[in-house]
Amino acid sequence: MIELRDFLEIDLPALATSTLAALSCGLLGNFLLLQRRSLLGDAISHAVLPGIVLAFVLTGELAAWAMMAGASAAAVLAVVLIALLERFGRVETSAATGVVLTTMFALGVVLLEQTGAQAVHLDVQHALMGSLETIVWLGAGDGSALLDAAWLAAVPDVLVRLALVAAGVMLLIGLLFKELAITSFDPGHATSIGISAHGVGFVLLVAAAVVAVASFQAVGAILTVALFVCPAATARMLTDRLETQLALSAAAALLAGVLGYALAAWAPLWLGVGRALNAAGMIAVVAGVLQALAILFAPRYGMLTRWRRRQTPASSRTEPAVGAQR
Amino acid sequence: MWPFDRTGARPAGSVPQAADGPLLQVENLTVAYRDRLALRAVDLELGAGSMVAVAGPNGAGKSTLLKAILGLVPSLAGRVQVAGRPLRRRDGLVAYVPQRASLDWDFPISALEVATMGLYGRIGWLRPVRRRHRELARAQLERVGLAELADRPIGELSGGQQQRVLLARALAQDPRLYLLDEPFAGIDATSERVLLAILRQLRDQGRSILVVHHDLETVATWFDAVLLLNVERIAMGPLRSVLTAANLARAYGYRLEPGGFGAVSVGPDGASRPAVLADGSRP
């Protein structure tokens, strides 16, 4: 049985952290996906590693804000490098992105091993898979302390940061929804009426960098990548409205966060296996499974529906065919 | 009456009227992509109430001309003036309809939402789309004959219907100048008729329209004038004076290679030959 105290001190903070990371990445991922720049989230989440290591080496401690600054600088550098490679290296965007993300992540790994930063649980494994298990919110007692000021004040920094980042993402999308939509659909037209696609694109990029950095520390590079792509791609299969897609991607992200964590933390116990699984990895798996389910079974665009539609003669289709000439 | 009914963006009298000069004036416009010249010293003047086709071979810089007028691609040299002053995009004086094939028609959005986007510049940053904006856009969809399909996802529309949605978006903007890139490419007969009728109507109302159009046969029946382009301006004016054998040979028969004066032209067979023509009109 799960003890309330264990839940409050160990599971709740990890669950909240991973879910907030999922929500932030998942929401922004919609616009990256629609602009066909999903790989950018990938690049940023890997490229921040050398920045984090350098920040640690320079400050000599695991100070969150120093590492955040180092990571942000690395993210911006990665984006600039991609743009430069594209323009002067004469390679396509995806190739430039792939080169920059692997090179910078490799640089981060080398720095990690050479500087001894790994002594303080900053190592490659945590960089890839996060350190959800180390996030604890001690002092919950027997649960009567739920509204205790001292316990509330002891909330982990990572959780606070991700809560702020998630709120910021929602605020940004709320305020710039129409600008994000128009520049994603038709950047040329948007720019021609004074809504600069480059400007809005830069804002999106900075937001993605901040989100990637915040969730990287909590859930690692791999999960961050999965969360940028999977919830948005899942939602994309289910709707033809952008607002609905955003809502569904948030739902998919929350579901992946909660279900993934539950499967990792508790399912092994129920099955009698002694140790829990890696939560970040399980969340990424659930996000991927949700996307696979959507691709197979989505009501209109799923493979099953398409296959069934082919089996049915065109005349007996229930869907009106006005102007449908795809 | 327009432009005085606009929502404060353009106070009455701040924009010189057509009588003051050409609506669009392009001088010496030069654009290069990397080391390839896309446009060389193009001059262009468009008065109010004119409908002009831009014709020329593939790679002649037709789309680039529209983008450079709007400042969407950087120009090496040249000057663009709309209504007598440098273009301020926020003013919404110019509506741009890019090539249909350049857009993602799987985008999760309805026809009405696309048409409403024509108003986004006017609505302004941080302000929401309101019901009156949507009604205005819906009226434009009605005008292009798509009232019943307003709430359809754009991916379910035919190519011609998609093109009409883009025209509705431009109409919602209510500009003085329309720049359309290949609007007639690959569309059905109904859409073609609707597009043409509306463009002629706009011209008769004093709007100016510049249309990139590759089909020379229909240029002759649909447009008042044509700009023949192949990196540089070959000729511009009424159809009969422009579409001469000599001009067409210069535009289509010889591809101008970059590299400045005294350039060598490459013929359709790929053979190089001196850029001298029978009428001796080339530099």
XYZ file of C-alpha atoms in Angstrom:
609
model
C 0.000 0.000 0.000
C 1.187 3.495 -0.714
C 1.678 5.547 2.395
C 0.239 9.055 2.337
C 3.483 10.418 3.660
C 5.508 8.715 0.925
C 3.114 10.035 -1.628
C 3.336 13.618 -0.382
C 7.089 13.657 0.092
C 8.294 11.608 -2.854
C 5.598 11.001 -5.444
C 3.721 14.286 -5.417
C 6.711 16.547 -6.181
C 8.014 14.228 -8.891
C 4.565 13.800 -10.370
C 3.862 17.541 -10.329
C 7.275 18.334 -11.816
C 6.995 15.876 -14.692
C 3.405 16.862 -15.413
C 4.238 20.573 -15.520
C 7.185 19.849 -17.809
C 4.904 17.771 -20.029
C 2.330 20.550 -20.166
C 4.862 23.280 -21.050
C 6.652 21.269 -23.724
C 3.428 19.802 -25.094
C 1.733 23.170 -25.581
C 4.702 24.857 -27.274
C 5.259 21.710 -29.320
C 2.065 22.454 -31.268
C 3.572 25.480 -32.942
C 6.946 23.829 -33.504
C 5.089 20.932 -35.133
C 2.964 23.162 -37.363
C 6.039 25.101 -38.470
C 7.810 21.808 -39.088
C 10.486 22.803 -36.595
C 9.957 20.035 -34.037
C 13.596 19.063 -34.287
C 14.437 22.455 -32.820
C 13.084 21.367 -29.432
C 15.279 18.316 -29.807
C 18.324 20.438 -30.578
C 17.758 22.828 -27.711
C 17.164 20.129 -25.116
C 20.471 18.457 -25.994
C 22.497 21.580 -26.673
C 21.937 22.958 -23.180
C 24.197 20.318 -21.594
C 27.547 22.056 -22.188
C 26.037 25.295 -20.865
C 24.910 23.577 -17.676
C 28.291 21.908 -17.144
C 30.207 25.130 -17.783
C 27.958 26.997 -15.383
C 28.725 24.361 -12.762
C 32.443 24.550 -13.407
C 32.452 28.357 -13.214
C 30.347 28.667 -10.069
C 31.503 25.468 -8.418
C 28.046 24.554 -7.172
C 24.720 23.291 -8.441
C 23.070 26.708 -8.232
C 19.888 26.529 -10.238
C 19.950 30.041 -11.639
C 23.564 29.851 -12.770
C 22.827 26.615 -14.557
C 19.687 28.127 -16.059
C 21.748 31.024 -17.408
C 24.396 28.704 -18.821
C 21.765 26.524 -20.417
C 19.957 29.490 -21.950
C 23.179 30.820 -23.410
C 23.912 27.388 -24.887
C 20.393 27.205 -26.335
C 20.752 30.577 -28.036
C 24.187 29.580 -29.325
C 22.711 26.382 -30.758
C 20.013 28.293 -32.609
C 22.530 30.769 -34.001
C 24.819 27.917 -35.081
C 21.939 26.185 -36.882
C 21.071 29.372 -38.753
C 24.731 29.946 -39.694
C 25.198 26.358 -40.873
C 22.068 26.631 -42.958
C 23.131 29.834 -44.620
C 26.847 29.294 -45.100
C 27.197 25.532 -44.939
C 24.542 25.033 -47.607
C 22.802 22.219 -45.770
C 19.094 21.837 -45.079
C 17.600 22.794 -41.715
C 17.176 19.262 -40.380
C 20.766 18.345 -41.206
C 22.092 21.534 -39.613
C 19.956 20.881 -36.533
C 21.168 17.284 -36.267
C 24.799 18.285 -36.505
C 24.517 21.045 -33.916
C 22.582 19.002 -31.368
C 24.894 15.995 -31.453
C 28.044 18.092 -31.444
C 26.961 20.237 -28.536
C 25.672 17.286 -26.523
C 28.932 15.448 -27.151
C 30.828 18.521 -26.019
C 28.735 18.511 -22.864
C 29.544 14.842 -22.216
C 33.271 15.446 -22.683
C 33.160 18.465 -20.380
C 31.300 16.428 -17.782
C 33.908 13.699 -17.761
C 36.882 16.051 -17.778
C 35.760 18.491 -15.114
C 34.697 16.079 -12.422
C 31.253 17.597 -12.370
C 29.878 14.104 -12.223
C 30.893 13.841 -8.594
C 27.759 15.781 -7.694
C 25.093 13.755 -9.485
C 25.559 15.768 -12.647
C 26.341 12.966 -15.038
C 25.380 11.685 -18.434
C 22.666 9.411 -17.156
C 20.896 12.261 -15.385
C 21.340 14.502 -18.372
C 19.567 11.972 -20.555
C 16.929 10.710 -18.181
C 16.573 13.476 -15.639
C 16.563 13.141 -11.899
C 12.876 13.002 -11.054
C 13.602 10.511 -8.274
C 15.787 13.008 -6.438
C 13.052 15.612 -6.193
C 11.604 15.342 -2.716
C 9.401 17.574 -0.646
C 10.315 16.664 2.899
C 8.409 17.459 6.061
C 4.937 16.367 5.080
C 4.535 14.397 8.280
C 1.409 12.278 8.451
C -0.530 14.465 6.069
C -1.907 16.829 8.694
C 0.774 19.267 7.565
C -0.869 19.710 4.152
C -1.673 23.321 4.878
C 1.322 23.815 7.110
C 3.220 26.961 6.138
C 6.587 25.409 6.861
C 5.896 22.497 4.545
C 4.584 24.735 1.783
C 7.696 26.886 2.079
C 9.885 23.824 1.621
C 8.543 23.264 -1.901
C 11.406 22.135 -4.197
C 12.914 24.835 -6.421
C 12.544 22.729 -9.543
C 8.824 22.485 -8.988
C 8.458 26.213 -8.460
C 10.464 26.965 -11.604
C 8.424 24.613 -13.735
C 5.179 26.001 -12.362
C 6.305 29.491 -13.331
C 7.433 28.286 -16.757
C 4.131 26.482 -17.384
C 2.188 29.579 -16.390
C 4.414 31.665 -18.661
C 3.816 29.343 -21.604
C 0.055 29.517 -21.160
C 0.183 33.285 -20.834
C 2.327 33.587 -23.965
C 0.020 31.395 -26.039
C -3.011 33.210 -24.663
C -1.628 36.633 -25.552
C -0.036 35.765 -28.895
C -2.442 33.093 -30.112
C -3.459 34.924 -33.260
C 0.116 35.955 -34.085
C 1.438 32.416 -33.534
C -1.356 31.018 -35.712
C -0.923 33.426 -38.634
C 2.872 33.199 -38.716
C 2.700 29.404 -38.543
C 0.175 29.147 -41.381
C 1.476 31.760 -43.809
C 4.651 33.579 -42.678
C 4.832 35.615 -45.908
C 1.318 36.961 -45.586
C 1.750 37.585 -41.863
C 4.889 39.640 -42.487
C 3.191 41.511 -45.328
C 0.563 42.888 -42.928
C 3.061 43.854 -40.253
C 3.167 40.707 -38.111
C 6.819 39.738 -38.520
C 7.183 35.974 -38.864
C 10.829 36.297 -37.844
C 9.947 38.268 -34.728
C 7.212 35.896 -33.576
C 9.432 32.942 -34.497
C 12.183 34.324 -32.279
C 9.802 34.678 -29.343
C 8.688 31.067 -29.853
C 12.317 29.994 -29.958
C 13.245 31.748 -26.725
C 10.166 30.268 -25.067
C 11.150 26.796 -26.296
C 14.676 27.338 -24.942
C 13.416 28.363 -21.503
C 10.992 25.427 -21.399
C 13.677 23.009 -22.556
C 16.098 24.226 -19.896
C 13.549 24.038 -17.094
C 12.345 20.570 -18.024
C 15.846 19.323 -18.882
C 16.925 19.709 -15.289
C 13.874 17.863 -14.062
C 13.201 15.189 -16.618
C 16.248 15.017 -18.886
C 16.933 15.470 -22.566
C 15.151 12.405 -23.924
C 11.887 13.060 -22.178
C 12.008 16.712 -23.157
C 12.253 15.739 -26.813
C 9.378 13.274 -26.494
C 7.231 15.894 -24.794
C 7.875 18.521 -27.481
C 6.710 16.170 -30.209
C 4.345 13.444 -28.962
C 1.440 15.324 -27.312
C 1.169 17.808 -30.198
C 1.414 15.063 -32.809
C -1.197 13.013 -30.939
C -3.585 15.967 -30.851
C -2.920 16.732 -34.509
C -4.436 13.362 -35.452
C -7.641 14.112 -33.594
C -8.825 17.513 -34.758
C -8.929 20.162 -37.472
C -9.137 23.111 -35.104
C -6.053 24.747 -33.639
C -7.722 25.620 -30.319
C -8.929 22.026 -29.937
C -5.490 20.765 -30.866
C -3.911 22.854 -28.089
C -6.424 21.575 -25.532
C -5.992 17.957 -26.628
C -2.206 18.227 -26.577
C -2.388 19.521 -23.012
C -4.642 16.593 -22.101
C -2.275 14.122 -23.765
C 0.693 15.660 -21.936
C -1.064 15.474 -18.553
C -2.176 11.913 -19.200
C 1.337 10.871 -20.202
C 2.772 12.553 -17.084
C 0.368 10.977 -14.616
C 0.035 7.556 -16.234
C 3.763 7.290 -16.969
C 4.703 8.167 -13.427
C 2.110 5.808 -11.971
C 3.333 2.937 -14.124
C 6.949 3.608 -13.210
C 6.493 4.138 -9.489
C 3.691 1.842 -8.496
C 3.096 -0.792 -11.151
C 6.278 -2.719 -10.252
C 5.128 -2.827 -6.627
C 1.758 -4.200 -7.606
C 3.463 -6.786 -9.737
C 5.712 -7.754 -6.889
C 8.893 -6.470 -8.539
C 11.182 -4.969 -5.977
C 12.266 -1.693 -7.575
C 10.577 1.135 -9.407
C 11.274 1.943 -13.043
C 12.724 5.168 -14.402
C 9.811 7.581 -14.340
C 11.042 9.924 -17.076
C 11.554 7.001 -19.413
C 8.118 5.592 -18.684
C 6.465 8.968 -19.300
C 8.177 9.154 -22.691
C 6.990 5.631 -23.458
C 3.396 6.492 -22.561
C 3.576 9.671 -24.678
C 4.785 7.581 -27.602
C 2.098 4.928 -27.076
C -0.603 7.630 -26.983
C 0.658 8.941 -30.310
C 0.692 5.448 -31.800
C -2.880 4.877 -30.614
C -3.947 8.175 -32.178
C -2.281 7.287 -35.474
C -4.076 3.942 -35.515
C -7.479 4.748 -34.098
C -8.132 8.496 -34.565
C -11.794 8.927 -35.567
C -11.174 10.660 -38.890
C -7.507 10.481 -39.781
C -6.541 7.230 -38.079
C -5.227 4.373 -40.187
C -8.121 2.133 -39.179
C -10.709 4.692 -40.281
C -8.921 5.302 -43.559
C -8.717 1.582 -44.178
C -12.420 1.142 -43.389
C -13.325 4.043 -45.645
C -11.532 2.361 -48.506
C -13.558 -0.772 -47.937
C -16.828 1.167 -48.132
C -18.144 2.235 -51.540
C -17.955 5.998 -52.018
C -21.732 6.326 -52.469
C -22.536 5.017 -48.990
C -20.188 7.311 -47.092
C -21.908 9.231 -44.357
C -19.530 12.130 -44.631
C -20.642 14.873 -47.025
C -18.258 15.101 -49.926
C -18.792 18.742 -50.904
C -15.615 19.997 -52.424
C -13.543 17.231 -50.885
C -10.923 16.645 -53.521
C -7.835 15.957 -51.508
C -16.325 55.473 -48.184
C -12.997 53.741 -48.060
C -10.368 54.558 -46.883
C -12.118 56.775 -44.416
C -14.181 54.040 -42.805
C -11.095 52.239 -41.554
C -10.703 51.786 -37.828
C -8.485 54.700 -37.039
C -5.400 53.133 -38.550
C -5.344 55.698 -41.314
C -6.752 59.125 -40.538
C -8.570 60.782 -43.409
C -6.268 62.717 -45.667
C -3.055 61.088 -44.514
C -2.769 59.051 -47.691
C -2.278 60.882 -50.956
C -4.999 60.034 -53.419
C -4.383 58.283 -56.696
C -4.418 61.503 -58.649
C -1.187 62.550 -56.909
C 0.823 59.927 -58.779
C 1.135 56.221 -59.405
C -0.151 53.950 -56.656
C 2.905 51.723 -56.901
C 6.273 53.007 -57.970
C 9.236 50.650 -58.172
C 12.637 51.980 -59.216
C 15.826 50.093 -59.920
C 14.775 47.096 -57.802
C 17.643 44.584 -57.633
C 17.598 41.293 -55.746
C 20.120 38.461 -55.507
C 19.918 35.014 -53.931
C 23.442 34.150 -52.831
C 25.455 34.795 -56.002
C 22.585 34.567 -58.480
C 20.861 37.716 -59.624
C 17.081 37.311 -59.368
C 16.013 40.810 -60.373
C 18.107 43.433 -62.070
C 17.204 47.096 -61.915
C 13.489 46.613 -62.441
C 11.333 49.709 -62.850
C 7.578 49.509 -62.552
C 4.721 51.951 -62.239
C 1.156 51.022 -61.533
C -1.703 53.517 -61.547
C -4.966 53.170 -59.704
C -7.505 50.960 -61.453
C -5.114 48.822 -63.441
C -4.786 45.069 -63.728
C -1.391 43.939 -64.921
C 0.019 40.476 -65.487
C 3.640 39.609 -64.724
C 4.802 37.052 -67.279
C 8.093 35.383 -67.982
C 9.825 32.004 -67.934
C 10.500 29.927 -64.833
C 13.138 31.531 -62.667
C 12.505 34.941 -64.213
C 12.012 36.485 -60.773
C 8.232 36.918 -60.976
C 7.509 35.737 -57.428
C 10.633 37.509 -56.219
C 9.301 40.770 -57.634
C 6.167 40.535 -55.467
C 8.175 39.565 -52.389
C 10.702 42.336 -52.946
C 7.947 44.934 -53.328
C 6.703 43.856 -49.880
C 10.209 43.656 -48.453
C 9.859 39.923 -47.742
C 13.209 39.346 -49.433
C 16.080 41.797 -49.000
C 16.918 43.911 -52.026
C 20.416 45.004 -52.998
C 19.202 48.254 -54.435
C 16.070 50.032 -55.419
C 13.139 51.932 -54.048
C 9.507 50.956 -53.586
C 6.817 53.508 -52.928
C 3.132 52.896 -52.363
C 0.782 55.866 -52.565
C 3.760 58.174 -52.686
C 5.742 56.973 -49.702
C 7.768 53.969 -48.510
C 5.621 50.972 -47.687
C 4.458 50.649 -44.111
C 3.131 47.115 -43.863
C 0.887 47.848 -40.888
C -1.171 50.227 -43.012
C -2.554 47.303 -44.952
C -2.378 49.173 -48.257
C -1.055 46.075 -50.013
C -2.539 42.574 -49.859
C -0.338 39.627 -50.710
C -1.580 36.255 -51.924
C 1.341 33.829 -52.142
C 1.383 30.734 -54.318
C -1.200 28.267 -53.095
C 1.301 25.408 -53.295
C 3.640 27.193 -50.871
C 1.189 26.785 -47.979
C 0.425 23.846 -45.693
C -3.216 22.970 -46.419
C -3.236 20.360 -43.656
C -3.061 23.210 -41.161
C -5.803 22.824 -38.510
C -7.850 25.867 -39.418
C -11.165 26.672 -41.127
C -11.818 28.707 -44.268
C -13.367 31.439 -42.127
C -10.293 31.632 -39.884
C -8.017 32.036 -42.906
C -10.214 34.797 -44.291
C -10.203 36.503 -40.876
C -6.398 36.550 -40.934
C -6.621 39.336 -43.515
C -7.739 41.529 -40.604
C -5.048 40.531 -38.091
C -2.766 43.426 -38.971
C -5.592 45.876 -38.400
C -6.770 44.196 -35.180
C -3.317 44.717 -33.671
C -1.063 42.929 -31.203
C -2.548 41.372 -28.078
C -6.100 42.124 -29.179
C -8.551 39.270 -29.679
C -10.516 38.514 -32.847
C -14.077 39.708 -32.298
C -17.384 38.712 -33.760
C -17.503 41.736 -36.075
C -14.145 40.701 -37.559
C -15.470 37.225 -38.242
C -18.646 38.648 -39.785
C -16.573 40.865 -42.057
C -14.499 37.883 -43.143
C -17.622 35.766 -43.632
C -19.005 38.430 -45.982
C -15.831 38.137 -48.094
C -16.203 34.356 -48.230
C -19.741 34.914 -49.434
C -18.408 37.231 -52.116
C -16.153 34.469 -53.466
C -19.025 31.965 -53.291
C -17.864 29.947 -50.296
C -20.417 30.961 -47.642
C -21.484 27.369 -47.079
C -17.930 26.105 -46.681
C -16.866 28.801 -44.194
C -16.501 26.422 -41.270
C -14.811 23.640 -43.220
C -11.187 22.762 -42.484
C -9.151 24.155 -45.370
C -7.761 20.719 -46.157
C -11.211 19.583 -47.266
C -11.503 22.265 -49.937
C -10.560 21.830 -53.577
C -7.599 23.720 -55.005
C -9.831 26.340 -56.589
C -11.784 26.794 -53.367
C -8.547 27.195 -51.427
C -7.479 29.900 -53.876
C -10.802 31.663 -53.366
C -10.293 31.542 -49.578
C -6.953 33.298 -50.068
C -8.660 35.939 -52.213
C -11.303 36.398 -49.490
C -8.483 36.952 -46.992
C -7.058 39.691 -49.226
C -10.517 41.230 -49.725
C -11.042 41.340 -45.945
C -7.910 43.457 -45.709
C -9.472 45.948 -48.160
C -6.168 47.120 -49.646
C -5.527 49.468 -52.551
C -3.024 47.158 -54.198
C -3.320 43.393 -54.675
C -0.237 41.278 -55.336
C -1.233 37.763 -56.413
C 1.205 34.949 -57.164
C -0.112 32.431 -59.727
C -3.719 32.555 -58.511
C -4.998 30.779 -61.627
C -2.625 27.822 -61.471
C -4.418 24.480 -61.269
C -7.895 25.699 -60.343
C -11.322 24.648 -61.632
C -13.386 26.613 -64.169
C -15.823 27.958 -61.568
C -13.064 29.303 -59.345
C -11.351 30.812 -62.380
C -14.547 32.635 -63.350
C -15.165 33.899 -59.801
C -11.566 35.073 -59.373
C -11.518 36.898 -62.677
C -14.893 38.578 -62.094
C -13.845 39.851 -58.664
C -10.457 41.098 -59.866
C -12.146 43.036 -62.695
C -14.646 44.457 -60.223
C -11.807 45.592 -57.970
C -10.038 47.200 -60.912
C -13.222 49.073 -61.826
C -13.399 50.318 -58.239
C -9.955 51.838 -58.621
C -7.866 49.145 -56.949
C -4.633 48.060 -58.611
C -3.802 44.448 -59.233
C -0.490 42.817 -60.107
C -0.808 39.138 -60.984
C 2.006 36.699 -61.631
C 0.628 34.614 -64.453
C 2.572 32.218 -66.606
C -0.043 31.380 -69.232
C 0.527 33.725 -72.161
C -2.663 32.677 -73.968
C -4.952 33.882 -71.206
C -2.823 36.943 -70.487
C -4.096 38.325 -73.766
C -7.761 37.963 -72.873
C -7.765 38.664 -69.140
C -5.405 41.570 -68.560
C -5.088 45.182 -69.639
C -1.333 45.231 -69.606
C 1.596 42.954 -69.041
C 5.070 43.179 -67.555
C 7.388 40.826 -69.380
C 10.150 39.831 -67.019
C 13.291 37.786 -67.191
C 15.503 38.932 -64.335
C 15.324 42.350 -65.942
C 12.318 44.115 -67.291
C 11.939 43.157 -70.940
C 8.909 45.294 -71.668
C 5.807 46.660 -70.033
C 2.643 48.156 -71.391
C -0.506 47.314 -73.324
C -0.622 43.731 -74.515
C -0.176 44.388 -78.212
C 2.945 46.469 -77.810
C 4.567 44.094 -75.344
C 3.807 40.631 -76.673
C 5.837 41.039 -79.846
C 7.953 38.274 -81.341
C 11.147 40.150 -80.491
C 10.154 40.701 -76.855
C 9.026 37.122 -76.406
C 12.277 35.863 -77.864
C 14.163 38.018 -75.401
C 12.054 36.824 -72.470
C 11.719 33.159 -73.298
C 14.233 32.285 -75.962
C 17.318 33.439 -74.143
C 18.124 32.982 -70.497
C 20.112 35.904 -69.216
C 23.118 34.728 -67.249
C 24.235 36.753 -64.264
C 27.501 38.600 -64.548
C 26.657 42.047 -65.744
C 26.926 43.705 -69.065
C 28.241 41.928 -72.071
C 26.814 38.752 -70.669
C 26.521 35.635 -72.688
C 23.040 34.249 -73.152
C 22.212 30.592 -73.099
C 19.682 29.478 -75.650
C 16.996 26.876 -75.125
C 19.380 24.253 -76.492
C 21.886 25.171 -73.810
C 24.366 26.587 -76.283
C 25.991 29.862 -75.413
C 25.788 32.696 -77.860
C 26.456 36.405 -77.766
C 23.594 38.388 -76.300
C 22.932 40.347 -79.437
C 19.546 40.293 -81.036
C 18.247 41.182 -84.440
C 16.745 44.430 -83.258
C 19.946 45.286 -81.445
C 18.034 46.349 -78.372
C 20.174 44.544 -75.827
C 23.030 46.284 -74.105
